[in-house]
C-alpha cells in the first residue's frame, strides 16, 4: 500500500536505490486498481500484461544504468484520448468501436522512451466534451473524495486515478479546463502547458487550436518531471513550438520572493462558492508571506470567454469529428446499403448527446451567413482575450485565481442544464483561448471534505515560473499529498 | 451576333512531387489500391498534417511563371463535406488567403489576348471511388485512397475569355507552362490536369455578367471546347425562348456531346470553410521566391517569340515547336547542325510529329539523331534523293535510328541522277509509247507530264526529277 502513495520523485529514488523494483511497484498499482477501481471506475482498460513487461524492461534499464530518467519504471496511466499502438483507443465513444491505432501518440511514445510503465487508459467525457466525465459512453467515474460526486472532466478518469492512488501520475488533455478542473475537484496537481509545448500528434482532436496535453500528479515536483518528459518540438505536429525545454525541476524550489502575483478582479465574482473564495484568499496570503507581491490586474474581456470558447471549440470539433463516418474504421451502421443512411445512422448511434450538441453548434457557427457573426467574431474576441493577458503580464509574473467556482458536484446535478455545466469552466477557459500555461494545485478542503483548487496562470512558455509559484505555495501550505479514505 | 459568352476557368494541376502534400506517402500513379497510404492520409484519429516544402516551391514557381504576386502569408483552410473518398470529412485547401494572386497569361488567338489569373492556391486531392461491376461486387463501392493527399494547385482565371477557342488556347497555354516548369505531367486523361469552366452569356455591350453555369467532367481539350460551345448555345436557346439561365453545376456527357444539370445552387454544398488549426499560416520568404525565380526556365511564350525572331520561321511553326520544351530543344539541336531553320521545322513539325503521334510517343523517346536530319537535308540538297524518297527514308530513320545514308544504301534507294542511265530509260519509255509521242509532236505538250510519270515509274521513283525534266525536254523537243 505504501508504494501507491509515493510521489514520482520518491518512488524514483527508491527505484534507483534498488529498494524496490518497477515490477513490484507496478504490481502494487495493479493490485490497488483491482481493489478500488470497481468503485472509482477511472480506467476503461487496464493493460496489466504490457505494463509488467514494460516494468521488467525498466528494471533492466535501471540495472544496466541505460538511459535512466526519473520516470524509468514509474507506473502511470493515460487518458483514453491518446492513441496507443496495438491497444484499443476509444475516446470514451461508441463511434470508435474496435479501433486499434497502428501508432503511439507522441506523448505516449515519449513516456515510454523515458521508461514509464503504462498501466492503462482512463475514462473521460466522450471526445473530451464535458466537465464531469458523465458524458463517457461507457461508465461514470466517481470522485475518490466523495463517491456520489463527479471527478470533474473531461479528464475525470485521470484525475480520479491519481487521487485514488491507482497510478503515480496520469496524462490528460485540457481544451477549456479539462485537466485543471478535475485536478481541483479531485485534490491533485494538474498542469496545462502552453499551447504547442507538448505535441498533439496522436491525441484525438476535440478543438485543435485549444487542445493541450498535460500531467496529473500528486505534487508540483512530479508535474515538473512529467512535463519535462512530455514536452518539446515534434516534427509531426506543425503547431508544436521549436524551443528548448528547460529543466523545470532544477528551478522549482526558487520560491516566490520578489515575484509579482496578479489578482484579476473579474475572477472573484458574485455567486462563487464562499468556501472556494476564502481558500483562495487564504492561499494568496500565504504566497504574500512567502515574499510575493500581490498586484491587482484586469482581464476585461473575461465575460466573453465562455461564449467565445463554445463558438471556437465547437466549430473546430464539428470538423474534427467529421472523419467518424463509418467508412474507414470504428462503428458502421449499415442497414440499407445506402450511403447517406449509413452516415446518419452511424453518427446517430455512435455519438452521445453532448457530442451531437456540439457538432450541431459548431456546424451552425461555421455556416454560410453565420460565419461572420459567430466564428469570425469569436476569433476576433479571442485575440482581445489574449491581449488582456499580455497586458496583465506586463505588471505581474503569474496570475492567481480559483480553478473552479464550486467543489465537486453530485452526479446528475448539472447534466440536465448544459449551460450550468459549461460554467464549471468559467475560470479555466480563458487560459486555453490565450494559449498560456496554467496549473491547478490543491488548496484545502470544504467543510464537507471536498478538495478546492488554486489556479496559477503564467506567461506563454513560462511553465517554470508557474511551477515555482505552485511549489512555493505547496511547500508553505502543506496542502498536497492527502489521500482519500477508500 | 447578339450575344457574347463569358468564360472563366478553374484548373486543377497535380504537382509532380514524390510525396503527398501533408505526409510522406508516395504519389506514384497506378499502384494497387490503398498501397500508398498512412495514418495521416487515411484520416485516422489524432494524426496531423505536415506541409511538403517541395510542393510549396512548385506552386511558387507556377505563380511566378504567370506573374502572380506571391503572398508573404497564406492560410490553409478546411473545406468541409462528407464523401467516402474524403477521409477526414474535409479537404485542406486555401480560401480567403491564397498562395498567390493577380497574375495573367497571354494567349495567341486573334492577334493575342491577356487573360487575368485571379489566384493560385494549394490543396490536397481526394481519393477515388471504384464501383463494383462483377457479380460479387455489384452494388458495392470501393475506396482507393492512394490519391488522397496528393498535392494540387488550383489556378482560377478571371472571366476574360469570350469563346471556346479562347478557353482552349488559355488551357493549352497553361498546361504548356506547367509541363515546361516540370511541376505537372499535364495529363488530362489520368486526371493530373483538370478543368472546370464557368460559362455565362450576355448581350453584346452589356456590362453586367449573366448567370453562370459551372461545367465539370471535361477530360480532354476537345471536350472542353465541345462542352463550352454546347453550353453557350444552350444558354442562348434558353434566353431566346424567354427563359432564364439558372446557376447550377452541369456535367459534360462526352458520348452525347451535351451538358446536363448535376445540382442546382440550392443543392450546392455549404463548405463551412475555416482556417485549419492544425497548420500554421504559410509564410513564403522573399528568399524562397527569389530562389524559385532563378530556376524558372524560358517559358513557351518567350521561346515562341524568340523562335520567330531568331529563326525567321512562321508564327504557326514557332507555336507548334514550342508547345513542349523537349520538342523545342530537339528542334534547336536540329537547327544547330542543319543551319536551315525552315527546312528543319518542316521535318520536325511535319514528319517527326506525325510519326510520334501515330505511335503515341514523346520526342524524348525519338531515335532520330539531329545529325541524321542534317545529313538527310544535305542529301536532298545535293540531289542524292528526291523529296518523296526522303520521306520514306525518314520513316526508316524513325523506326531504326540509323543515319539516312546507311538506309539509302541498304535499300538501294539512291536517286538516279546519272544522265546516261536515265537517257537510256527515257528512250525505252518513248519507244514504248509511240502514239503519245506522235501526239506530243503534233502539239499536245500537256503530255510532257505523262512522260515524266512513266520515267519515274520505270525507275521506281528513284530518278532525279530535275535530270528527267532536262533530258525529256531535249529528247521530245529535238
XYZ file of C-alpha atoms in Angstrom, chain A residues 83 96 99 102-103 195 200-204 208-209 235-239 315-316 318-320 322-324 327-329 339 343 347 363 366-368 371 375, chain B residues 39-40 42-51 78 80-90 139 143 145 270-280:
76
model
C -3.583 6.727 -29.363
C -14.519 4.254 -32.248
C -10.383 0.910 -33.298
C -1.226 1.399 -35.503
C 0.776 4.214 -33.866
C -0.290 25.559 -26.412
C -0.704 16.867 -30.173
C 0.245 14.091 -32.588
C -1.836 11.013 -31.891
C -4.019 12.814 -29.380
C -7.569 12.582 -30.679
C -7.284 21.640 -32.318
C -6.391 25.250 -31.534
C 8.163 17.366 -36.399
C 4.837 15.525 -36.678
C 2.934 18.469 -35.163
C 3.283 21.733 -37.090
C 1.819 23.651 -34.156
C -16.637 24.867 -34.794
C -13.339 23.002 -34.764
C -17.667 19.819 -35.935
C -14.883 19.492 -38.497
C -12.566 17.271 -36.449
C -16.399 14.549 -39.493
C -13.956 11.693 -40.088
C -16.038 9.334 -37.966
C -16.319 4.289 -43.918
C -12.815 3.504 -42.700
C -12.785 2.322 -39.062
C -24.515 5.798 -48.170
C -23.603 8.138 -42.438
C -23.200 9.022 -36.387
C -21.710 23.412 -37.803
C -19.436 27.993 -39.485
C -22.400 28.054 -41.842
C -22.765 30.490 -44.702
C -19.711 32.665 -40.047
C -16.938 32.037 -35.726
C -2.415 7.208 -40.822
C -2.228 10.856 -41.966
C -6.194 7.859 -44.139
C -7.561 10.396 -41.660
C -7.019 8.195 -38.610
C -7.806 9.823 -35.247
C -5.287 12.230 -33.755
C -2.847 12.455 -36.648
C -1.688 15.791 -38.013
C -0.660 17.219 -41.393
C 2.882 18.450 -42.051
C 3.329 20.579 -45.165
C -10.699 23.294 -44.259
C -15.928 20.530 -45.085
C -18.124 17.951 -46.813
C -18.906 14.286 -46.487
C -17.878 11.832 -49.169
C -16.300 8.387 -48.868
C -13.223 9.402 -50.870
C -12.531 12.247 -48.429
C -11.092 10.514 -45.364
C -11.095 13.436 -42.925
C -14.504 14.768 -43.901
C -12.744 17.901 -45.065
C -23.903 -2.641 -55.739
C -12.498 3.345 -51.799
C -7.073 6.433 -51.025
C -22.054 24.866 -47.769
C -18.391 24.024 -47.274
C -18.068 25.869 -43.959
C -14.502 26.945 -44.702
C -12.414 27.986 -41.723
C -8.661 28.234 -41.103
C -7.142 24.808 -40.422
C -5.964 24.949 -36.801
C -3.541 22.073 -37.434
C -1.373 24.157 -39.762
C 0.340 27.442 -39.144
